Amino acid sequence: MELALAPETLARWQFGTTTVYHFLFVPLTISLAALTAGLQTAWVRTNNEKYLRATKFWGKLFLINIAMGVVTGIVQEFQFGMNWSDYSRFVGDIFGAPLAFEALIAFFFESTFIGLWIFGWDKLPKKIHLACIWMVSLGTILSAYFILAANSWMQHPVGYRINKERGRAELTDFWHVLTQNTALAQFFHTITAAFLVGGAFMVGIAAFHLARKKHIPVMRTSLRLGLVTVVAAGLLTAISGDQLGKVMFKQQPMKMAAAEALWDGQNSAPFSIFAYGDVSKGRNSVEISVPGVLSFLADGNFNSYVPGINDINKAEQEKYGPGDYRPNIPVAFWSFRWMIGFGMASFALGILGLWLTRKKFLLPPGMRTSEDEVPHLVLFRNKALSPKLARCYWIVALWTLLFPLIANSWGWIFTEMGRQPWVVYGVLQTRDAVSPGVSQGEVLTSMILFTLLYAVLAVIEVKLLVKYIKAGPPELTDDDLNPPTRIGGDHDDADRPMAFSY
Amino acid sequence: MELHDVWFVLIAVLWTGYFFLEGFDFGIGVLTKLLARDRKERRVLINTIGPVWDGNEVWLLSAGGATFAAFPEWYATLFSGFYLPLLIILLCLIVRGVAFEYRAKRPEDKWQTNWEHAIFWTSLIPALLWGVAFGNIVRGVKINADMEYVGNFWDLLNPYSILGGLVTLSLFTFHGTVFAGLKTVGDIRVRARRLALKLGVVTAALALGFLIWTQADNGDVWSLIAMIIAVVSLVGAIGAVAAGREGWSFALSGVTITAAVAMLFLTLFPNVMPSSLNDAWNLTVTNASSTPYTLKIMTWCAGIATPVVLLYQGWTYWVFRKRIGTHHIADAH
């Protein structure tokens, strides 16, 4: 249906909006859980107080963020039944299982241990408390894995057969669903991209404090940890992205062609940096491209043949019957570029930052008049220029804090939009997946309510984050430095105020 | 017993777990207005569930996910059919979770008061709507030959389901009041006990009416037994709280919830969602279920995961077993 307010269109908008919104919190949750756990491990091992302050600071931001991630995640699970009931009937036998696994194995883990971690500072011995945050981290990663296995099945269905009698797809090999290369490649790429988000978040916020010369010991540690994370994650994201691209080229050639706005197949296909596509005419009016690179990305060979949109559309018409099997080309084209562009920019900044903050460039301790001088960089041994350059870098780092998050969002938009008009590639089209019994008014109502609520919550969340970012790491109390020795708290502190209360 | 019967039982178990656990934390949410006299007391109440409410809520996600995997047709019909009530529940759960986490993140009076209003309403409304939803599932709704719900929002509001909603609301609030008595010290504990007595009587009256109605409509001998257990344990829970035995009372109100959910599922079986239009169009454990292969995998997963979950969730309750009172709450914010 082409109508702007058709239930299918509305349901798609709602799915897109709620998913992208949910996914703003997911990568930060995954990466901050692990980074916070790492900082707390450093505290337990070294007893250096700066690590505990860092743990509390990043832990607080992590909690503000995960709260939103958890509550927006609930919508995702029920949305399939609400707006996509025919999809649920058709694929429930396969798609439901990883979802149920996620709840039973990952969510329970995550949500139970997060409660223990938040309230457990004065109830658990140091090491058990530390184990709790690692459990949370494990939970977030497992959760990502099961969801991505489910999503990968929609991108590349395996391990199933079609039961014509019951009109549905049925599972034949669950292990194959969990371990197919699409699932593994997507998981690898999504997790590394998540750490890019967390790393850049840390770098940006640490830079903000360093620029103001505040909380220097904690923020310098955070800055270095963030930078190392950005560089390592950036590298792995690129590698995993390349792998995913090759898998995609084999399994979803249409998506790859759309990502490049490559209308007609050719050998030694170019990677186009900029194009202005005209979908109705099936050609690009303006294009800047590098020859051979697309062939290399797709197949590892600069001369390979890459089929174009028109060829694939024709082939799919022959295979699946008449129809238009092209996704929205401009969206696919630009989302692909924005994903790569924002991700690469962040990675480059990470490399630069790591290079700039080498020991060699830091003001040596003997020359410092106060602790404040530590973040000043002595570039090229030019003392007058270095504070200015350092400040420049801090500001840039702060402004680019959200780059990987933008890259992540566009990455998902590309993945999901590039698969259209299929909801399960080659098996079920999106228009056949919506709930037939749900009225336009109902979908519209829910879409408006979710959007309004999400908008309000976004404002609240960002304000809270800013408040706690500005406040900086907390001062430590005696209670912080003397954790209990027994589970449930020590006997003599029965009437002491709780270390954490709502 | 075939696998889809096993999964019918397991889904009943997951819903029981959800209503048992989130039941008392919904109750605590309602009590923030019913029992607490000032902000400090509200904070004591909220902190009794602070470490556990999130884990409790996952029982719902598990019930939802398990229904999707084990009975896709049921999942599809239920959630597309009960669209608006489910939407309201989801909106409530979103606001509720954020409210718990964000309420104390700013010191301003107005900020905290707003979140406290939110906690009250977003606990009360789902507690009510879950009963309405289950009332409709048991009673049967307008489902056509294609398994699609063809009624509208107002069809879901009928005397039976509304009574069901009032039962879950009062039962969860009672359950929460007993939990508050169990987890607090001082004045608030004394008042929780007194309130539990009054609420218990109201709950018993409503529950008796609803359960007898259910039994009269669809009951058999097994559901009658479950009903008797539910009623007796509820009376026992009221008696125990009168005697000052909150631990027993909480265990017994838990038995009430378990037996009541069991009764609903017993009257439902072998249907999962009967059609009020034509018996031939009922969704049953056979025509709504997944393949034996999927069910087998799911059974392995649930068989291994559920005991582990119970173990570590139980441990959480053990870690936070101490009662708390107003003197445990620092004065700041």
mmCIF file with all atom_site columns, C-alpha atoms in Angstrom, chain A residues 251-426:
data_model
loop_
_atom_site.group_PDB
_atom_site.id
_atom_site.type_symbol
_atom_site.label_atom_id
_atom_site.label_alt_id
_atom_site.label_comp_id
_atom_site.label_asym_id
_atom_site.label_entity_id
_atom_site.label_seq_id
_atom_site.pdbx_PDB_ins_code
_atom_site.Cartn_x
_atom_site.Cartn_y
_atom_site.Cartn_z
_atom_site.occupancy
_atom_site.B_iso_or_equiv
_atom_site.pdbx_formal_charge
_atom_site.auth_seq_id
_atom_site.auth_comp_id
_atom_site.auth_asym_id
_atom_site.auth_atom_id
_atom_site.pdbx_PDB_model_num
ATOM 1   C CA . GLN A 1 251 ? 23.475 -13.478 0.815   1.00 0.00 ? 251 GLN A CA 1
ATOM 2   C CA . GLN A 1 252 ? 21.837 -10.145 0.035   1.00 0.00 ? 252 GLN A CA 1
ATOM 3   C CA . PRO A 1 253 ? 23.355 -8.834  -3.213  1.00 0.00 ? 253 PRO A CA 1
ATOM 4   C CA . MET A 1 254 ? 20.511 -6.338  -3.539  1.00 0.00 ? 254 MET A CA 1
ATOM 5   C CA . LYS A 1 255 ? 21.488 -4.663  -0.293  1.00 0.00 ? 255 LYS A CA 1
ATOM 6   C CA . MET A 1 256 ? 25.100 -4.307  -1.399  1.00 0.00 ? 256 MET A CA 1
ATOM 7   C CA . ALA A 1 257 ? 24.087 -2.926  -4.795  1.00 0.00 ? 257 ALA A CA 1
ATOM 8   C CA . ALA A 1 258 ? 21.686 -0.470  -3.115  1.00 0.00 ? 258 ALA A CA 1
ATOM 9   C CA . ALA A 1 259 ? 24.404 0.594   -0.690  1.00 0.00 ? 259 ALA A CA 1
ATOM 10  C CA . GLU A 1 260 ? 26.448 1.589   -3.733  1.00 0.00 ? 260 GLU A CA 1
ATOM 11  C CA . ALA A 1 261 ? 23.600 2.771   -5.933  1.00 0.00 ? 261 ALA A CA 1
ATOM 12  C CA . LEU A 1 262 ? 25.147 0.463   -8.518  1.00 0.00 ? 262 LEU A CA 1
ATOM 13  C CA . TRP A 1 263 ? 22.389 0.255   -11.086 1.00 0.00 ? 263 TRP A CA 1
ATOM 14  C CA . ASP A 1 264 ? 23.953 -2.079  -13.596 1.00 0.00 ? 264 ASP A CA 1
ATOM 15  C CA . GLY A 1 265 ? 26.332 -4.898  -12.866 1.00 0.00 ? 265 GLY A CA 1
ATOM 16  C CA . GLN A 1 266 ? 29.964 -4.568  -13.881 1.00 0.00 ? 266 GLN A CA 1
ATOM 17  C CA . ASN A 1 267 ? 33.425 -5.967  -13.455 1.00 0.00 ? 267 ASN A CA 1
ATOM 18  C CA . SER A 1 268 ? 35.809 -4.051  -11.260 1.00 0.00 ? 268 SER A CA 1
ATOM 19  C CA . ALA A 1 269 ? 32.881 -2.167  -9.729  1.00 0.00 ? 269 ALA A CA 1
ATOM 20  C CA . PRO A 1 270 ? 33.619 1.258   -8.253  1.00 0.00 ? 270 PRO A CA 1
ATOM 21  C CA . PHE A 1 271 ? 33.022 2.420   -4.690  1.00 0.00 ? 271 PHE A CA 1
ATOM 22  C CA . SER A 1 272 ? 31.033 5.583   -5.030  1.00 0.00 ? 272 SER A CA 1
ATOM 23  C CA . ILE A 1 273 ? 31.834 8.338   -2.567  1.00 0.00 ? 273 ILE A CA 1
ATOM 24  C CA . PHE A 1 274 ? 29.023 10.587  -3.673  1.00 0.00 ? 274 PHE A CA 1
ATOM 25  C CA . ALA A 1 275 ? 26.085 9.943   -5.961  1.00 0.00 ? 275 ALA A CA 1
ATOM 26  C CA . TYR A 1 276 ? 22.786 11.504  -6.743  1.00 0.00 ? 276 TYR A CA 1
ATOM 27  C CA . GLY A 1 277 ? 20.498 8.681   -7.666  1.00 0.00 ? 277 GLY A CA 1
ATOM 28  C CA . ASP A 1 278 ? 17.244 8.869   -9.592  1.00 0.00 ? 278 ASP A CA 1
ATOM 29  C CA . VAL A 1 279 ? 15.255 5.794   -8.686  1.00 0.00 ? 279 VAL A CA 1
ATOM 30  C CA . SER A 1 280 ? 12.609 6.185   -11.344 1.00 0.00 ? 280 SER A CA 1
ATOM 31  C CA . LYS A 1 281 ? 15.183 6.419   -14.134 1.00 0.00 ? 281 LYS A CA 1
ATOM 32  C CA . GLY A 1 282 ? 17.442 3.760   -12.716 1.00 0.00 ? 282 GLY A CA 1
ATOM 33  C CA . ARG A 1 283 ? 20.658 5.711   -13.086 1.00 0.00 ? 283 ARG A CA 1
ATOM 34  C CA . ASN A 1 284 ? 22.780 8.237   -11.218 1.00 0.00 ? 284 ASN A CA 1
ATOM 35  C CA . SER A 1 285 ? 22.935 11.797  -12.490 1.00 0.00 ? 285 SER A CA 1
ATOM 36  C CA . VAL A 1 286 ? 26.076 12.796  -10.600 1.00 0.00 ? 286 VAL A CA 1
ATOM 37  C CA . GLU A 1 287 ? 28.673 10.437  -9.267  1.00 0.00 ? 287 GLU A CA 1
ATOM 38  C CA . ILE A 1 288 ? 32.157 10.454  -7.807  1.00 0.00 ? 288 ILE A CA 1
ATOM 39  C CA . SER A 1 289 ? 33.671 7.038   -7.451  1.00 0.00 ? 289 SER A CA 1
ATOM 40  C CA . VAL A 1 290 ? 36.832 4.998   -7.010  1.00 0.00 ? 290 VAL A CA 1
ATOM 41  C CA . PRO A 1 291 ? 37.038 2.103   -9.496  1.00 0.00 ? 291 PRO A CA 1
ATOM 42  C CA . GLY A 1 292 ? 37.470 -1.463  -8.312  1.00 0.00 ? 292 GLY A CA 1
ATOM 43  C CA . VAL A 1 293 ? 36.964 -0.794  -4.614  1.00 0.00 ? 293 VAL A CA 1
ATOM 44  C CA . LEU A 1 294 ? 33.435 -2.153  -4.438  1.00 0.00 ? 294 LEU A CA 1
ATOM 45  C CA . SER A 1 295 ? 34.515 -5.380  -6.102  1.00 0.00 ? 295 SER A CA 1
ATOM 46  C CA . PHE A 1 296 ? 37.256 -5.640  -3.521  1.00 0.00 ? 296 PHE A CA 1
ATOM 47  C CA . LEU A 1 297 ? 34.875 -4.955  -0.612  1.00 0.00 ? 297 LEU A CA 1
ATOM 48  C CA . ALA A 1 298 ? 32.408 -7.508  -1.884  1.00 0.00 ? 298 ALA A CA 1
ATOM 49  C CA . ASP A 1 299 ? 34.720 -10.288 -2.929  1.00 0.00 ? 299 ASP A CA 1
ATOM 50  C CA . GLY A 1 300 ? 38.290 -9.487  -1.974  1.00 0.00 ? 300 GLY A CA 1
ATOM 51  C CA . ASN A 1 301 ? 39.223 -9.012  -5.642  1.00 0.00 ? 301 ASN A CA 1
ATOM 52  C CA . PHE A 1 302 ? 39.430 -5.701  -7.525  1.00 0.00 ? 302 PHE A CA 1
ATOM 53  C CA . ASN A 1 303 ? 38.215 -7.259  -10.784 1.00 0.00 ? 303 ASN A CA 1
ATOM 54  C CA . SER A 1 304 ? 35.210 -9.269  -9.632  1.00 0.00 ? 304 SER A CA 1
ATOM 55  C CA . TYR A 1 305 ? 31.818 -8.873  -11.205 1.00 0.00 ? 305 TYR A CA 1
ATOM 56  C CA . VAL A 1 306 ? 29.268 -7.166  -8.962  1.00 0.00 ? 306 VAL A CA 1
ATOM 57  C CA . PRO A 1 307 ? 25.626 -7.397  -10.055 1.00 0.00 ? 307 PRO A CA 1
ATOM 58  C CA . GLY A 1 308 ? 23.612 -4.177  -10.151 1.00 0.00 ? 308 GLY A CA 1
ATOM 59  C CA . ILE A 1 309 ? 20.207 -3.239  -8.789  1.00 0.00 ? 309 ILE A CA 1
ATOM 60  C CA . ASN A 1 310 ? 18.442 -3.724  -12.121 1.00 0.00 ? 310 ASN A CA 1
ATOM 61  C CA . ASP A 1 311 ? 19.968 -7.170  -12.697 1.00 0.00 ? 311 ASP A CA 1
ATOM 62  C CA . ILE A 1 312 ? 19.062 -8.383  -9.233  1.00 0.00 ? 312 ILE A CA 1
ATOM 63  C CA . ASN A 1 313 ? 15.555 -6.965  -9.456  1.00 0.00 ? 313 ASN A CA 1
ATOM 64  C CA . LYS A 1 314 ? 15.051 -8.864  -12.695 1.00 0.00 ? 314 LYS A CA 1
ATOM 65  C CA . ALA A 1 315 ? 16.439 -12.065 -11.218 1.00 0.00 ? 315 ALA A CA 1
ATOM 66  C CA . GLU A 1 316 ? 14.216 -11.765 -8.134  1.00 0.00 ? 316 GLU A CA 1
ATOM 67  C CA . GLN A 1 317 ? 11.153 -11.129 -10.331 1.00 0.00 ? 317 GLN A CA 1
ATOM 68  C CA . GLU A 1 318 ? 11.870 -14.355 -12.135 1.00 0.00 ? 318 GLU A CA 1
ATOM 69  C CA . LYS A 1 319 ? 12.346 -16.201 -8.878  1.00 0.00 ? 319 LYS A CA 1
ATOM 70  C CA . TYR A 1 320 ? 9.575  -14.736 -6.702  1.00 0.00 ? 320 TYR A CA 1
ATOM 71  C CA . GLY A 1 321 ? 7.054  -13.449 -9.231  1.00 0.00 ? 321 GLY A CA 1
ATOM 72  C CA . PRO A 1 322 ? 6.209  -9.972  -10.486 1.00 0.00 ? 322 PRO A CA 1
ATOM 73  C CA . GLY A 1 323 ? 6.902  -7.061  -8.190  1.00 0.00 ? 323 GLY A CA 1
ATOM 74  C CA . ASP A 1 324 ? 9.458  -4.459  -7.220  1.00 0.00 ? 324 ASP A CA 1
ATOM 75  C CA . TYR A 1 325 ? 12.224 -5.910  -5.103  1.00 0.00 ? 325 TYR A CA 1
ATOM 76  C CA . ARG A 1 326 ? 14.261 -2.756  -4.717  1.00 0.00 ? 326 ARG A CA 1
ATOM 77  C CA . PRO A 1 327 ? 14.682 -1.143  -1.317  1.00 0.00 ? 327 PRO A CA 1
ATOM 78  C CA . ASN A 1 328 ? 14.699 2.625   -0.926  1.00 0.00 ? 328 ASN A CA 1
ATOM 79  C CA . ILE A 1 329 ? 17.972 3.315   -2.758  1.00 0.00 ? 329 ILE A CA 1
ATOM 80  C CA . PRO A 1 330 ? 18.806 6.809   -1.416  1.00 0.00 ? 330 PRO A CA 1
ATOM 81  C CA . VAL A 1 331 ? 18.258 5.656   2.172   1.00 0.00 ? 331 VAL A CA 1
ATOM 82  C CA . ALA A 1 332 ? 20.419 2.587   1.662   1.00 0.00 ? 332 ALA A CA 1
ATOM 83  C CA . PHE A 1 333 ? 23.107 4.590   -0.119  1.00 0.00 ? 333 PHE A CA 1
ATOM 84  C CA . TRP A 1 334 ? 23.367 7.413   2.386   1.00 0.00 ? 334 TRP A CA 1
ATOM 85  C CA . SER A 1 335 ? 22.912 5.376   5.568   1.00 0.00 ? 335 SER A CA 1
ATOM 86  C CA . PHE A 1 336 ? 25.801 3.173   4.460   1.00 0.00 ? 336 PHE A CA 1
ATOM 87  C CA . ARG A 1 337 ? 28.026 6.208   3.940   1.00 0.00 ? 337 ARG A CA 1
ATOM 88  C CA . TRP A 1 338 ? 27.052 7.905   7.185   1.00 0.00 ? 338 TRP A CA 1
ATOM 89  C CA . MET A 1 339 ? 27.692 4.709   9.088   1.00 0.00 ? 339 MET A CA 1
ATOM 90  C CA . ILE A 1 340 ? 31.188 4.393   7.673   1.00 0.00 ? 340 ILE A CA 1
ATOM 91  C CA . GLY A 1 341 ? 31.939 8.120   7.764   1.00 0.00 ? 341 GLY A CA 1
ATOM 92  C CA . PHE A 1 342 ? 30.998 8.741   11.376  1.00 0.00 ? 342 PHE A CA 1
ATOM 93  C CA . GLY A 1 343 ? 32.661 5.529   12.512  1.00 0.00 ? 343 GLY A CA 1
ATOM 94  C CA . MET A 1 344 ? 35.906 6.256   10.677  1.00 0.00 ? 344 MET A CA 1
ATOM 95  C CA . ALA A 1 345 ? 36.024 9.846   11.940  1.00 0.00 ? 345 ALA A CA 1
ATOM 96  C CA . SER A 1 346 ? 35.800 8.613   15.489  1.00 0.00 ? 346 SER A CA 1
ATOM 97  C CA . PHE A 1 347 ? 38.497 6.026   14.944  1.00 0.00 ? 347 PHE A CA 1
ATOM 98  C CA . ALA A 1 348 ? 40.827 8.616   13.412  1.00 0.00 ? 348 ALA A CA 1
ATOM 99  C CA . LEU A 1 349 ? 40.280 10.881  16.373  1.00 0.00 ? 349 LEU A CA 1
ATOM 100 C CA . GLY A 1 350 ? 41.084 8.024   18.715  1.00 0.00 ? 350 GLY A CA 1
ATOM 101 C CA . ILE A 1 351 ? 44.414 7.398   16.979  1.00 0.00 ? 351 ILE A CA 1
ATOM 102 C CA . LEU A 1 352 ? 45.235 11.094  17.110  1.00 0.00 ? 352 LEU A CA 1
ATOM 103 C CA . GLY A 1 353 ? 44.331 11.265  20.787  1.00 0.00 ? 353 GLY A CA 1
ATOM 104 C CA . LEU A 1 354 ? 46.400 8.244   21.657  1.00 0.00 ? 354 LEU A CA 1
ATOM 105 C CA . TRP A 1 355 ? 49.368 9.707   19.828  1.00 0.00 ? 355 TRP A CA 1
ATOM 106 C CA . LEU A 1 356 ? 48.925 13.115  21.482  1.00 0.00 ? 356 LEU A CA 1
ATOM 107 C CA . THR A 1 357 ? 48.731 11.751  25.006  1.00 0.00 ? 357 THR A CA 1
ATOM 108 C CA . ARG A 1 358 ? 51.892 9.670   24.816  1.00 0.00 ? 358 ARG A CA 1
ATOM 109 C CA . LYS A 1 359 ? 54.104 10.085  27.845  1.00 0.00 ? 359 LYS A CA 1
ATOM 110 C CA . LYS A 1 360 ? 56.629 11.935  25.710  1.00 0.00 ? 360 LYS A CA 1
ATOM 111 C CA . PHE A 1 361 ? 54.199 14.756  25.052  1.00 0.00 ? 361 PHE A CA 1
ATOM 112 C CA . LEU A 1 362 ? 53.005 15.194  28.618  1.00 0.00 ? 362 LEU A CA 1
ATOM 113 C CA . LEU A 1 363 ? 54.610 17.828  30.790  1.00 0.00 ? 363 LEU A CA 1
ATOM 114 C CA . PRO A 1 364 ? 57.153 15.955  32.910  1.00 0.00 ? 364 PRO A CA 1
ATOM 115 C CA . PRO A 1 365 ? 56.296 15.812  36.639  1.00 0.00 ? 365 PRO A CA 1
ATOM 116 C CA . GLY A 1 366 ? 59.305 17.894  37.668  1.00 0.00 ? 366 GLY A CA 1
ATOM 117 C CA . MET A 1 367 ? 58.146 20.833  35.563  1.00 0.00 ? 367 MET A CA 1
ATOM 118 C CA . ARG A 1 368 ? 54.590 20.907  36.886  1.00 0.00 ? 368 ARG A CA 1
ATOM 119 C CA . THR A 1 369 ? 53.580 23.602  39.318  1.00 0.00 ? 369 THR A CA 1
ATOM 120 C CA . SER A 1 370 ? 50.310 21.959  40.191  1.00 0.00 ? 370 SER A CA 1
ATOM 121 C CA . GLU A 1 371 ? 48.337 18.873  39.343  1.00 0.00 ? 371 GLU A CA 1
ATOM 122 C CA . ASP A 1 372 ? 46.345 20.953  36.863  1.00 0.00 ? 372 ASP A CA 1
ATOM 123 C CA . GLU A 1 373 ? 49.154 20.991  34.400  1.00 0.00 ? 373 GLU A CA 1
ATOM 124 C CA . VAL A 1 374 ? 49.145 17.315  33.667  1.00 0.00 ? 374 VAL A CA 1
ATOM 125 C CA . PRO A 1 375 ? 46.755 17.412  30.722  1.00 0.00 ? 375 PRO A CA 1
ATOM 126 C CA . HIS A 1 376 ? 48.797 20.112  28.999  1.00 0.00 ? 376 HIS A CA 1
ATOM 127 C CA . LEU A 1 377 ? 50.525 18.534  26.110  1.00 0.00 ? 377 LEU A CA 1
ATOM 128 C CA . VAL A 1 378 ? 54.026 19.485  25.129  1.00 0.00 ? 378 VAL A CA 1
ATOM 129 C CA . LEU A 1 379 ? 53.840 19.022  21.402  1.00 0.00 ? 379 LEU A CA 1
ATOM 130 C CA . PHE A 1 380 ? 57.003 19.557  19.409  1.00 0.00 ? 380 PHE A CA 1
ATOM 131 C CA . ARG A 1 381 ? 58.527 20.806  22.670  1.00 0.00 ? 381 ARG A CA 1
ATOM 132 C CA . ASN A 1 382 ? 56.777 24.087  22.007  1.00 0.00 ? 382 ASN A CA 1
ATOM 133 C CA . LYS A 1 383 ? 55.396 25.134  25.376  1.00 0.00 ? 383 LYS A CA 1
ATOM 134 C CA . ALA A 1 384 ? 53.438 28.175  24.253  1.00 0.00 ? 384 ALA A CA 1
ATOM 135 C CA . LEU A 1 385 ? 51.519 26.332  21.595  1.00 0.00 ? 385 LEU A CA 1
ATOM 136 C CA . SER A 1 386 ? 50.817 23.136  23.499  1.00 0.00 ? 386 SER A CA 1
ATOM 137 C CA . PRO A 1 387 ? 48.016 24.260  25.872  1.00 0.00 ? 387 PRO A CA 1
ATOM 138 C CA . LYS A 1 388 ? 46.144 25.696  22.891  1.00 0.00 ? 388 LYS A CA 1
ATOM 139 C CA . LEU A 1 389 ? 46.518 22.536  20.862  1.00 0.00 ? 389 LEU A CA 1
ATOM 140 C CA . ALA A 1 390 ? 45.493 20.395  23.797  1.00 0.00 ? 390 ALA A CA 1
ATOM 141 C CA . ARG A 1 391 ? 42.409 22.520  24.344  1.00 0.00 ? 391 ARG A CA 1
ATOM 142 C CA . CYS A 1 392 ? 41.505 22.228  20.683  1.00 0.00 ? 392 CYS A CA 1
ATOM 143 C CA . TYR A 1 393 ? 41.690 18.482  20.948  1.00 0.00 ? 393 TYR A CA 1
ATOM 144 C CA . TRP A 1 394 ? 39.562 18.389  24.101  1.00 0.00 ? 394 TRP A CA 1
ATOM 145 C CA . ILE A 1 395 ? 36.857 20.426  22.402  1.00 0.00 ? 395 ILE A CA 1
ATOM 146 C CA . VAL A 1 396 ? 36.895 18.301  19.262  1.00 0.00 ? 396 VAL A CA 1
ATOM 147 C CA . ALA A 1 397 ? 36.747 15.144  21.373  1.00 0.00 ? 397 ALA A CA 1
ATOM 148 C CA . LEU A 1 398 ? 33.711 16.468  23.212  1.00 0.00 ? 398 LEU A CA 1
ATOM 149 C CA . TRP A 1 399 ? 31.908 17.436  20.014  1.00 0.00 ? 399 TRP A CA 1
ATOM 150 C CA . THR A 1 400 ? 32.536 14.066  18.430  1.00 0.00 ? 400 THR A CA 1
ATOM 151 C CA . LEU A 1 401 ? 31.347 12.128  21.468  1.00 0.00 ? 401 LEU A CA 1
ATOM 152 C CA . LEU A 1 402 ? 28.223 10.929  19.708  1.00 0.00 ? 402 LEU A CA 1
ATOM 153 C CA . PHE A 1 403 ? 29.772 10.124  16.322  1.00 0.00 ? 403 PHE A CA 1
ATOM 154 C CA . PRO A 1 404 ? 29.885 6.348   16.821  1.00 0.00 ? 404 PRO A CA 1
ATOM 155 C CA . LEU A 1 405 ? 26.336 6.391   18.147  1.00 0.00 ? 405 LEU A CA 1
ATOM 156 C CA . ILE A 1 406 ? 25.211 8.118   14.959  1.00 0.00 ? 406 ILE A CA 1
ATOM 157 C CA . ALA A 1 407 ? 27.185 5.548   12.978  1.00 0.00 ? 407 ALA A CA 1
ATOM 158 C CA . ASN A 1 408 ? 25.485 2.734   14.909  1.00 0.00 ? 408 ASN A CA 1
ATOM 159 C CA . SER A 1 409 ? 22.018 4.100   14.239  1.00 0.00 ? 409 SER A CA 1
ATOM 160 C CA . TRP A 1 410 ? 22.646 4.520   10.530  1.00 0.00 ? 410 TRP A CA 1
ATOM 161 C CA . GLY A 1 411 ? 24.132 1.053   10.458  1.00 0.00 ? 411 GLY A CA 1
ATOM 162 C CA . TRP A 1 412 ? 20.869 -0.399  11.727  1.00 0.00 ? 412 TRP A CA 1
ATOM 163 C CA . ILE A 1 413 ? 18.776 1.699   9.410   1.00 0.00 ? 413 ILE A CA 1
ATOM 164 C CA . PHE A 1 414 ? 20.904 0.416   6.542   1.00 0.00 ? 414 PHE A CA 1
ATOM 165 C CA . THR A 1 415 ? 20.656 -3.207  7.662   1.00 0.00 ? 415 THR A CA 1
ATOM 166 C CA . GLU A 1 416 ? 16.892 -3.119  8.061   1.00 0.00 ? 416 GLU A CA 1
ATOM 167 C CA . MET A 1 417 ? 15.928 -0.807  5.203   1.00 0.00 ? 417 MET A CA 1
ATOM 168 C CA . GLY A 1 418 ? 18.306 -2.530  2.800   1.00 0.00 ? 418 GLY A CA 1
ATOM 169 C CA . ARG A 1 419 ? 16.379 -5.777  3.317   1.00 0.00 ? 419 ARG A CA 1
ATOM 170 C CA . GLN A 1 420 ? 13.063 -4.330  2.173   1.00 0.00 ? 420 GLN A CA 1
ATOM 171 C CA . PRO A 1 421 ? 10.595 -5.261  0.755   1.00 0.00 ? 421 PRO A CA 1
ATOM 172 C CA . TRP A 1 422 ? 11.431 -8.478  2.596   1.00 0.00 ? 422 TRP A CA 1
ATOM 173 C CA . VAL A 1 423 ? 10.921 -8.888  6.303   1.00 0.00 ? 423 VAL A CA 1
ATOM 174 C CA . VAL A 1 424 ? 12.463 -12.358 6.060   1.00 0.00 ? 424 VAL A CA 1
ATOM 175 C CA . TYR A 1 425 ? 14.733 -12.234 3.028   1.00 0.00 ? 425 TYR A CA 1
ATOM 176 C CA . GLY A 1 426 ? 13.292 -14.235 0.169   1.00 0.00 ? 426 GLY A CA 1
#
